XYZ file of C-alpha atoms in Angstrom:
500
model
C 137.885 -172.155 -5.498
C 134.565 -171.777 -7.350
C 134.557 -170.184 -10.758
C 138.327 -170.141 -11.225
C 140.267 -172.891 -12.928
C 143.384 -174.370 -11.412
C 146.621 -172.694 -12.419
C 149.500 -175.010 -11.610
C 152.442 -172.671 -12.109
C 155.865 -173.089 -10.553
C 157.491 -170.079 -8.915
C 159.814 -169.853 -11.939
C 156.887 -169.699 -14.347
C 154.993 -167.216 -12.201
C 157.945 -164.851 -12.070
C 158.660 -165.304 -15.776
C 155.066 -164.206 -16.411
C 155.658 -161.186 -14.164
C 158.752 -160.310 -16.165
C 156.756 -160.386 -19.406
C 153.859 -158.397 -17.953
C 156.176 -155.648 -16.727
C 157.708 -155.312 -20.195
C 154.252 -154.658 -21.636
C 153.768 -150.924 -22.155
C 151.123 -149.650 -19.774
C 149.546 -146.351 -18.848
C 149.690 -145.923 -15.092
C 147.388 -142.933 -14.651
C 144.477 -145.075 -13.478
C 146.702 -147.073 -11.132
C 147.983 -143.847 -9.558
C 144.419 -142.555 -9.240
C 143.270 -145.725 -7.466
C 146.288 -145.831 -5.135
C 146.100 -142.148 -4.258
C 142.345 -142.341 -3.660
C 142.935 -145.221 -1.250
C 145.666 -143.245 0.510
C 143.270 -140.317 1.048
C 141.921 -142.459 3.896
C 145.207 -141.768 5.693
C 144.570 -138.011 5.502
C 141.428 -138.590 7.558
C 143.408 -140.807 9.916
C 146.044 -138.108 10.411
C 143.376 -135.538 11.235
C 141.708 -137.884 13.739
C 144.990 -138.814 15.409
C 146.199 -135.226 15.859
C 142.833 -133.576 16.632
C 143.567 -133.739 20.362
C 146.739 -131.652 20.059
C 144.939 -128.319 19.463
C 141.663 -129.409 21.098
C 142.736 -130.673 24.544
C 144.410 -127.383 25.612
C 141.178 -125.573 24.699
C 139.052 -128.016 26.678
C 141.480 -128.012 29.619
C 141.293 -124.215 29.878
C 137.479 -124.231 29.667
C 137.215 -122.319 26.384
C 134.069 -124.211 25.389
C 131.012 -122.970 27.334
C 129.098 -126.256 26.978
C 131.795 -128.256 28.815
C 133.461 -127.538 32.168
C 137.302 -127.505 32.169
C 138.602 -131.064 31.924
C 141.385 -132.685 33.955
C 144.501 -134.341 32.510
C 142.923 -137.720 33.317
C 139.838 -136.925 31.223
C 142.090 -135.562 28.487
C 144.011 -138.839 28.399
C 140.710 -140.709 28.025
C 139.637 -138.494 25.113
C 142.987 -139.135 23.448
C 143.200 -142.850 24.132
C 139.606 -143.866 23.346
C 140.504 -143.588 19.670
C 143.211 -146.196 20.198
C 140.810 -148.446 22.112
C 138.440 -148.332 19.150
C 141.346 -148.942 16.798
C 142.358 -152.025 18.794
C 138.934 -153.572 18.111
C 138.596 -152.153 14.597
C 140.630 -154.872 12.832
C 137.932 -157.394 13.763
C 135.460 -155.277 11.785
C 138.029 -154.800 9.031
C 138.646 -158.544 8.737
C 134.950 -159.296 8.386
C 134.503 -156.583 5.780
C 137.624 -157.481 3.786
C 136.604 -161.134 3.606
C 132.944 -160.544 2.763
C 132.543 -157.293 0.837
C 136.047 -156.657 -0.500
C 138.705 -153.985 -0.198
C 136.808 -151.192 -1.981
C 133.632 -151.297 0.130
C 135.727 -151.694 3.265
C 137.505 -148.409 2.556
C 134.190 -146.709 1.745
C 132.954 -147.891 5.161
C 136.026 -146.357 6.808
C 135.258 -142.987 5.215
C 131.612 -143.208 6.315
C 132.602 -143.994 9.925
C 135.052 -141.087 9.955
C 132.306 -138.743 8.807
C 129.865 -140.142 11.389
C 132.381 -139.616 14.188
C 133.024 -135.991 13.201
C 129.286 -135.287 13.088
C 128.906 -136.820 16.540
C 131.813 -134.780 17.951
C 130.330 -131.612 16.480
C 127.022 -132.145 18.263
C 128.414 -133.848 21.382
C 126.357 -132.835 24.401
C 128.583 -134.592 26.951
C 131.916 -136.285 27.601
C 130.328 -139.702 27.159
C 129.368 -138.849 23.567
C 132.913 -137.590 22.912
C 134.305 -140.912 24.181
C 131.903 -142.847 21.933
C 132.738 -140.782 18.850
C 136.467 -141.139 19.477
C 135.948 -144.900 19.752
C 134.122 -144.914 16.374
C 136.915 -142.783 14.960
C 139.385 -145.414 16.125
C 137.460 -148.167 14.355
C 137.588 -146.102 11.149
C 141.338 -145.540 11.544
C 141.993 -149.245 12.107
C 139.961 -150.213 9.051
C 142.019 -147.820 6.929
C 145.337 -148.992 8.368
C 144.354 -152.608 7.673
C 142.781 -152.186 4.237
C 144.838 -149.508 2.485
C 148.211 -151.358 2.501
C 146.422 -154.514 1.375
C 144.521 -152.799 -1.440
C 147.520 -150.818 -2.702
C 149.818 -153.847 -2.470
C 147.380 -155.933 -4.516
C 146.644 -153.441 -7.306
C 150.191 -152.118 -7.759
C 152.706 -153.329 -10.298
C 155.655 -154.973 -8.589
C 158.099 -152.144 -9.363
C 155.737 -149.576 -7.867
C 154.381 -151.540 -4.897
C 156.784 -150.291 -2.225
C 156.680 -146.701 -3.517
C 152.879 -146.483 -3.610
C 152.537 -148.189 -0.228
C 155.053 -145.882 1.452
C 153.248 -142.777 0.133
C 150.696 -143.261 2.915
C 152.911 -141.259 5.270
C 152.529 -138.184 3.040
C 148.758 -138.276 3.443
C 149.017 -138.916 7.182
C 151.330 -135.917 7.443
C 148.850 -133.757 5.509
C 146.160 -134.689 8.014
C 148.433 -133.877 10.957
C 149.533 -130.595 9.377
C 145.964 -129.467 8.808
C 145.055 -129.947 12.486
C 148.267 -128.295 13.719
C 147.970 -125.365 11.287
C 144.299 -124.432 11.614
C 143.326 -126.052 14.935
C 144.643 -123.303 17.249
C 142.755 -120.622 15.316
C 139.371 -122.259 14.790
C 136.606 -122.882 17.262
C 135.831 -126.408 18.374
C 132.950 -126.747 15.904
C 134.682 -125.164 12.902
C 137.711 -127.417 13.305
C 135.360 -130.398 13.087
C 133.693 -128.949 9.979
C 137.064 -128.618 8.244
C 138.099 -132.097 9.375
C 134.945 -133.578 7.828
C 135.781 -132.476 4.279
C 138.279 -135.237 3.478
C 136.065 -138.202 4.518
C 133.333 -136.818 2.243
C 135.772 -136.485 -0.670
C 137.185 -139.969 -0.114
C 133.702 -141.468 0.097
C 132.743 -139.958 -3.281
C 135.985 -140.656 -5.161
C 136.167 -144.295 -4.130
C 133.026 -145.134 -6.068
C 135.086 -144.587 -9.251
C 137.949 -147.009 -8.506
C 137.887 -150.777 -9.112
C 137.976 -153.663 -6.661
C 141.240 -155.523 -6.051
C 141.697 -158.289 -8.683
C 143.108 -160.485 -5.895
C 139.840 -160.322 -3.972
C 137.753 -160.904 -7.092
C 139.754 -164.029 -7.936
C 139.412 -165.298 -4.367
C 135.669 -164.704 -4.698
C 135.593 -166.683 -7.958
C 134.817 -163.709 -10.217
C 137.495 -164.129 -12.884
C 135.796 -162.007 -15.570
C 135.422 -159.009 -13.243
C 139.011 -159.478 -12.067
C 140.214 -159.351 -15.680
C 138.144 -156.245 -16.402
C 139.340 -154.383 -13.302
C 142.960 -155.392 -13.878
C 142.871 -154.035 -17.447
C 141.336 -150.801 -16.118
C 144.218 -150.476 -13.650
C 146.880 -151.272 -16.277
C 145.646 -148.781 -18.883
C 146.130 -150.032 -22.431
C 147.695 -153.390 -21.504
C 146.867 -156.165 -23.965
C 144.437 -158.969 -23.216
C 147.325 -161.449 -23.396
C 149.377 -159.556 -20.823
C 146.348 -159.173 -18.546
C 145.668 -162.922 -18.755
C 149.277 -163.647 -17.853
C 149.054 -161.409 -14.781
C 145.732 -162.978 -13.789
C 147.397 -166.409 -14.028
C 150.273 -165.137 -11.905
C 147.910 -163.772 -9.245
C 145.910 -167.005 -9.247
C 149.067 -169.069 -8.843
C 150.168 -166.869 -5.945
C 146.798 -167.363 -4.255
C 146.949 -171.121 -4.726
C 150.420 -171.335 -3.205
C 148.828 -170.462 0.159
C 147.593 -173.084 2.574
C 143.939 -174.229 2.368
C 143.257 -172.103 -0.706
C 139.639 -171.086 -1.059
C 138.871 -171.371 2.652
C 138.499 -168.457 5.015
C 141.707 -168.149 6.993
C 141.879 -168.565 10.744
C 144.620 -167.960 13.274
C 145.343 -171.695 13.108
C 146.193 -171.308 9.400
C 148.809 -168.712 10.329
C 150.377 -170.943 12.986
C 150.454 -173.960 10.675
C 152.837 -172.280 8.214
C 156.466 -171.531 9.250
C 156.575 -168.613 6.823
C 153.376 -167.084 8.205
C 154.599 -167.498 11.796
C 157.811 -165.698 10.894
C 155.863 -162.975 9.107
C 153.653 -162.587 12.184
C 156.436 -162.076 14.709
C 158.353 -159.797 12.353
C 155.273 -157.634 11.779
C 154.315 -157.549 15.451
C 157.912 -156.753 16.370
C 158.006 -153.779 14.030
C 154.632 -152.521 15.281
C 155.692 -152.904 18.924
C 158.836 -150.878 18.302
C 156.942 -148.309 16.228
C 154.519 -147.635 19.080
C 157.197 -147.576 21.773
C 159.175 -145.061 19.769
C 156.647 -142.644 21.311
C 155.019 -141.375 18.143
C 151.474 -141.132 19.498
C 152.632 -139.265 22.583
C 154.250 -136.682 20.306
C 151.199 -136.436 18.028
C 148.502 -136.426 20.722
C 150.279 -134.190 23.243
C 152.470 -131.974 20.999
C 151.195 -128.639 22.307
C 151.309 -129.808 25.927
C 154.929 -130.952 25.519
C 155.916 -127.568 24.108
C 153.964 -125.788 26.855
C 156.128 -127.620 29.414
C 159.305 -126.618 27.576
C 158.214 -122.955 27.589
C 159.864 -119.995 25.814
C 158.322 -120.727 22.399
C 154.613 -120.516 21.437
C 153.385 -124.099 21.568
C 151.000 -123.793 18.623
C 153.795 -122.539 16.336
C 156.088 -125.325 17.482
C 153.412 -127.912 16.732
C 152.924 -126.414 13.267
C 156.676 -126.570 12.678
C 156.741 -130.240 13.611
C 153.782 -130.854 11.277
C 155.567 -129.088 8.415
C 158.706 -131.160 8.966
C 156.569 -134.283 8.987
C 154.969 -133.373 5.657
C 158.269 -132.487 3.966
C 160.051 -135.579 5.281
C 157.220 -137.894 4.269
C 157.460 -136.584 0.713
C 160.948 -138.083 0.382
C 160.027 -141.521 1.718
C 158.859 -143.123 -1.569
C 162.087 -142.123 -3.325
C 164.211 -143.478 -0.453
C 162.316 -146.771 -0.464
C 162.755 -147.095 -4.210
C 166.505 -146.526 -3.856
C 167.286 -148.431 -0.656
C 164.362 -150.737 0.104
C 162.980 -151.056 3.648
C 165.931 -152.020 5.855
C 168.245 -149.043 5.430
C 165.601 -146.323 6.011
C 164.290 -148.256 9.032
C 167.785 -148.561 10.564
C 168.550 -144.860 10.007
C 165.131 -143.994 11.418
C 165.707 -145.991 14.611
C 169.149 -144.460 15.153
C 167.888 -140.915 14.654
C 164.932 -141.430 16.999
C 167.297 -142.786 19.669
C 169.417 -139.623 19.533
C 166.430 -137.249 19.485
C 164.703 -138.847 22.487
C 167.926 -139.091 24.501
C 168.730 -135.381 24.048
C 165.121 -134.374 24.734
C 165.229 -136.442 27.947
C 168.402 -134.623 29.022
C 166.734 -131.248 28.399
C 163.672 -132.103 30.498
C 165.855 -133.639 33.228
C 167.716 -130.373 33.735
C 164.524 -128.317 33.329
C 162.566 -130.380 35.869
C 165.399 -130.433 38.423
C 165.437 -126.634 38.615
C 168.292 -125.786 36.249
C 168.192 -122.793 33.916
C 167.736 -124.083 30.366
C 166.798 -120.771 28.742
C 170.056 -120.763 26.771
C 168.912 -123.863 24.898
C 165.200 -123.025 24.678
C 165.291 -124.110 21.027
C 166.345 -127.669 21.882
C 162.893 -129.334 22.366
C 161.500 -128.212 19.026
C 164.790 -129.103 17.299
C 164.809 -132.599 18.820
C 161.187 -133.221 17.925
C 161.834 -131.978 14.395
C 164.686 -134.484 14.125
C 162.507 -137.213 15.617
C 159.605 -136.546 13.237
C 161.959 -136.347 10.245
C 163.600 -139.727 10.826
C 160.306 -141.307 11.902
C 158.660 -140.293 8.622
C 161.401 -141.790 6.456
C 161.317 -145.125 8.270
C 159.287 -146.294 11.234
C 156.238 -144.269 10.247
C 155.147 -145.775 6.915
C 157.409 -148.774 6.429
C 156.047 -151.196 9.073
C 152.643 -150.786 7.397
C 154.103 -151.187 3.910
C 155.967 -154.282 5.134
C 152.698 -155.647 6.538
C 151.065 -155.256 3.130
C 153.532 -157.591 1.417
C 154.773 -160.075 4.022
C 151.781 -162.454 4.369
C 150.529 -164.968 1.765
C 147.114 -164.210 0.239
C 145.199 -166.913 2.088
C 145.981 -165.515 5.567
C 146.505 -161.858 4.715
C 143.153 -160.565 6.001
C 143.322 -162.409 9.328
C 147.014 -161.747 9.898
C 146.802 -158.064 9.002
C 143.860 -157.656 11.368
C 145.728 -159.314 14.239
C 148.844 -157.184 13.738
C 146.853 -153.956 13.409
C 144.841 -154.734 16.543
C 148.065 -155.461 18.439
C 149.566 -152.155 17.276
C 146.618 -150.024 18.329
C 146.222 -151.789 21.661
C 149.807 -150.804 22.437
C 149.005 -147.263 21.305
C 146.040 -147.186 23.716
C 148.259 -148.234 26.626
C 150.886 -145.620 25.782
C 148.531 -142.677 25.190
C 146.444 -143.499 28.273
C 149.310 -143.840 30.716
C 151.863 -141.351 29.373
C 150.332 -138.528 31.482
C 150.732 -140.727 34.593
C 154.409 -141.403 33.840
C 154.901 -137.726 33.075
C 153.386 -136.598 36.395
C 154.924 -139.248 38.668
C 158.353 -139.924 37.101
C 158.945 -136.830 35.008
C 158.849 -136.068 31.301
C 162.531 -136.951 30.985
C 161.863 -140.532 32.140
C 159.277 -141.074 29.409
C 161.623 -139.869 26.680
C 164.544 -141.935 27.954
C 162.282 -145.003 27.920
C 161.382 -144.235 24.304
C 165.075 -143.829 23.493
C 165.821 -147.269 24.929
C 163.154 -148.887 22.759
C 164.569 -147.118 19.697
C 167.931 -148.788 20.386
C 166.087 -152.131 20.393
C 164.430 -151.126 17.113
C 167.806 -150.510 15.464
C 169.086 -153.941 16.461
C 165.825 -155.623 15.421
C 166.071 -154.178 11.910
C 169.775 -154.950 11.490
C 169.818 -158.508 12.825
C 166.307 -159.935 12.461
C 164.434 -158.250 9.609
C 164.809 -159.925 6.184
C 165.683 -157.848 3.139
C 162.730 -158.036 0.723
C 164.014 -155.372 -1.650
C 163.331 -156.307 -5.274
C 161.411 -159.459 -4.367
C 157.954 -160.261 -5.699
C 155.215 -161.507 -3.373
C 155.850 -165.208 -4.217
C 159.615 -164.702 -3.748
C 159.020 -163.177 -0.314
C 157.082 -166.314 0.671
C 159.957 -168.467 -0.602
C 162.346 -166.436 1.568
C 160.204 -166.712 4.708
C 159.643 -170.448 4.252
C 163.323 -171.188 3.591
C 162.784 -172.236 -0.035
C 165.279 -171.444 -2.827
C 164.479 -168.158 -4.558
C 164.508 -167.935 -8.341
C 165.548 -164.361 -9.107
C 164.400 -162.563 -12.217
C 167.924 -161.526 -13.169
C 168.686 -165.217 -13.715
C 165.661 -165.881 -15.910
C 166.331 -165.711 -19.651
C 164.344 -162.981 -21.403
C 161.431 -163.961 -23.607
C 160.302 -161.930 -26.616
C 158.115 -158.990 -25.686
C 154.439 -159.803 -25.802
C 152.792 -157.923 -28.657
C 149.384 -156.406 -28.362
C 146.904 -159.224 -28.748
C 143.825 -157.031 -28.997
C 142.109 -154.347 -27.017
C 138.571 -155.644 -26.717
C 137.078 -155.147 -23.288
C 136.495 -158.304 -21.256
């Protein structure tokens, strides 16, 4: 790797360095600022994903004079074109992450989000709406690929899972905004409001540093040291150098260090292969839990249930999503990934099964007015357990499971796979709903949630408390040297505060 000297550290030495670094007193304000700024991209994603919920009913009823009333087939295309763009977006994300870094990649995502909203605001035809939704999907995919990677690389080990899982809070804020104001704003004014967050993200990201991991991979050790010290507050030069050595050693433990990764590099490593099928498995089960059907078609689902105003029900679901997401970081810190994911899968199974029973009786002509509250209650339960588990945690898991040398390529492949599945589901849900009944769709989702529970319990490894090198040891079947078995070294004293 040009510009960076070899750092031949054993796993024991790397983790001992990590132990020393974490004992160094640091100010985390800048780290929180950088992580939260990155997660603002998810606010824009949430707004883009849920925009169709208040917008499609308006377009279907012909409330916009410039566009004739649309059919359910056209509505499904408007909804699903975002996912089609998102399925191709990881290719763009991979190129950007490898060539311009994490920071500029996320700035590009914000710019594409803003461009898509401008296009939707001035859309003269359905074809332009499809194109803008496709661009929106590319922006969403870039964010979903780059944010977990950036946050995972800049965070201290003790905070990595917490900061990564906070993405669901920002997604929920984006959803809640669309659900809360969408039914009461015109088509154009909803787009104006939705454009505010991409602008804010675009501006704020100019004041955060690049990932030290990327800078080291690019051979820029001095800039990596400077940015790392910015992120760690008043950490000493000695402690920063130790962490730089640890990061460099982690990079060099990957296969073909210094070369751009390919899919062949992933397949040539047993640990990377395992990480790939675990990540794809979680994403498959996340999508087939039915989340995008609920988000894209929330108002239509409540319209079918009747008895309660659909816009208020959608707002209630959005509020539950926001509140539930706020507890996720604390749960992850206490229990790790596996327990919240298992509870999430079990809760989603119950919610979908009961919702399927409700729609079965409703669609077969039975009087369900006595339990009119059941659909919103079931979807509240579903959203609650989704937000504490299968919402944020597959993405947080993706951010830590791959070694540095294949992370960009692997993350892009998994993200593309996830959004392609989302495209299939959002495009063809209306067909299943019309031909087989709403109850069939929700029972199918319930069956996949049962599979998700078993996948988490029996196949997913427990990475709680493990550093990135230790996770690679676990996946590759190597012995793991745990920090609680490493003798403590004296605390590193401040070795100076001169800027690098």
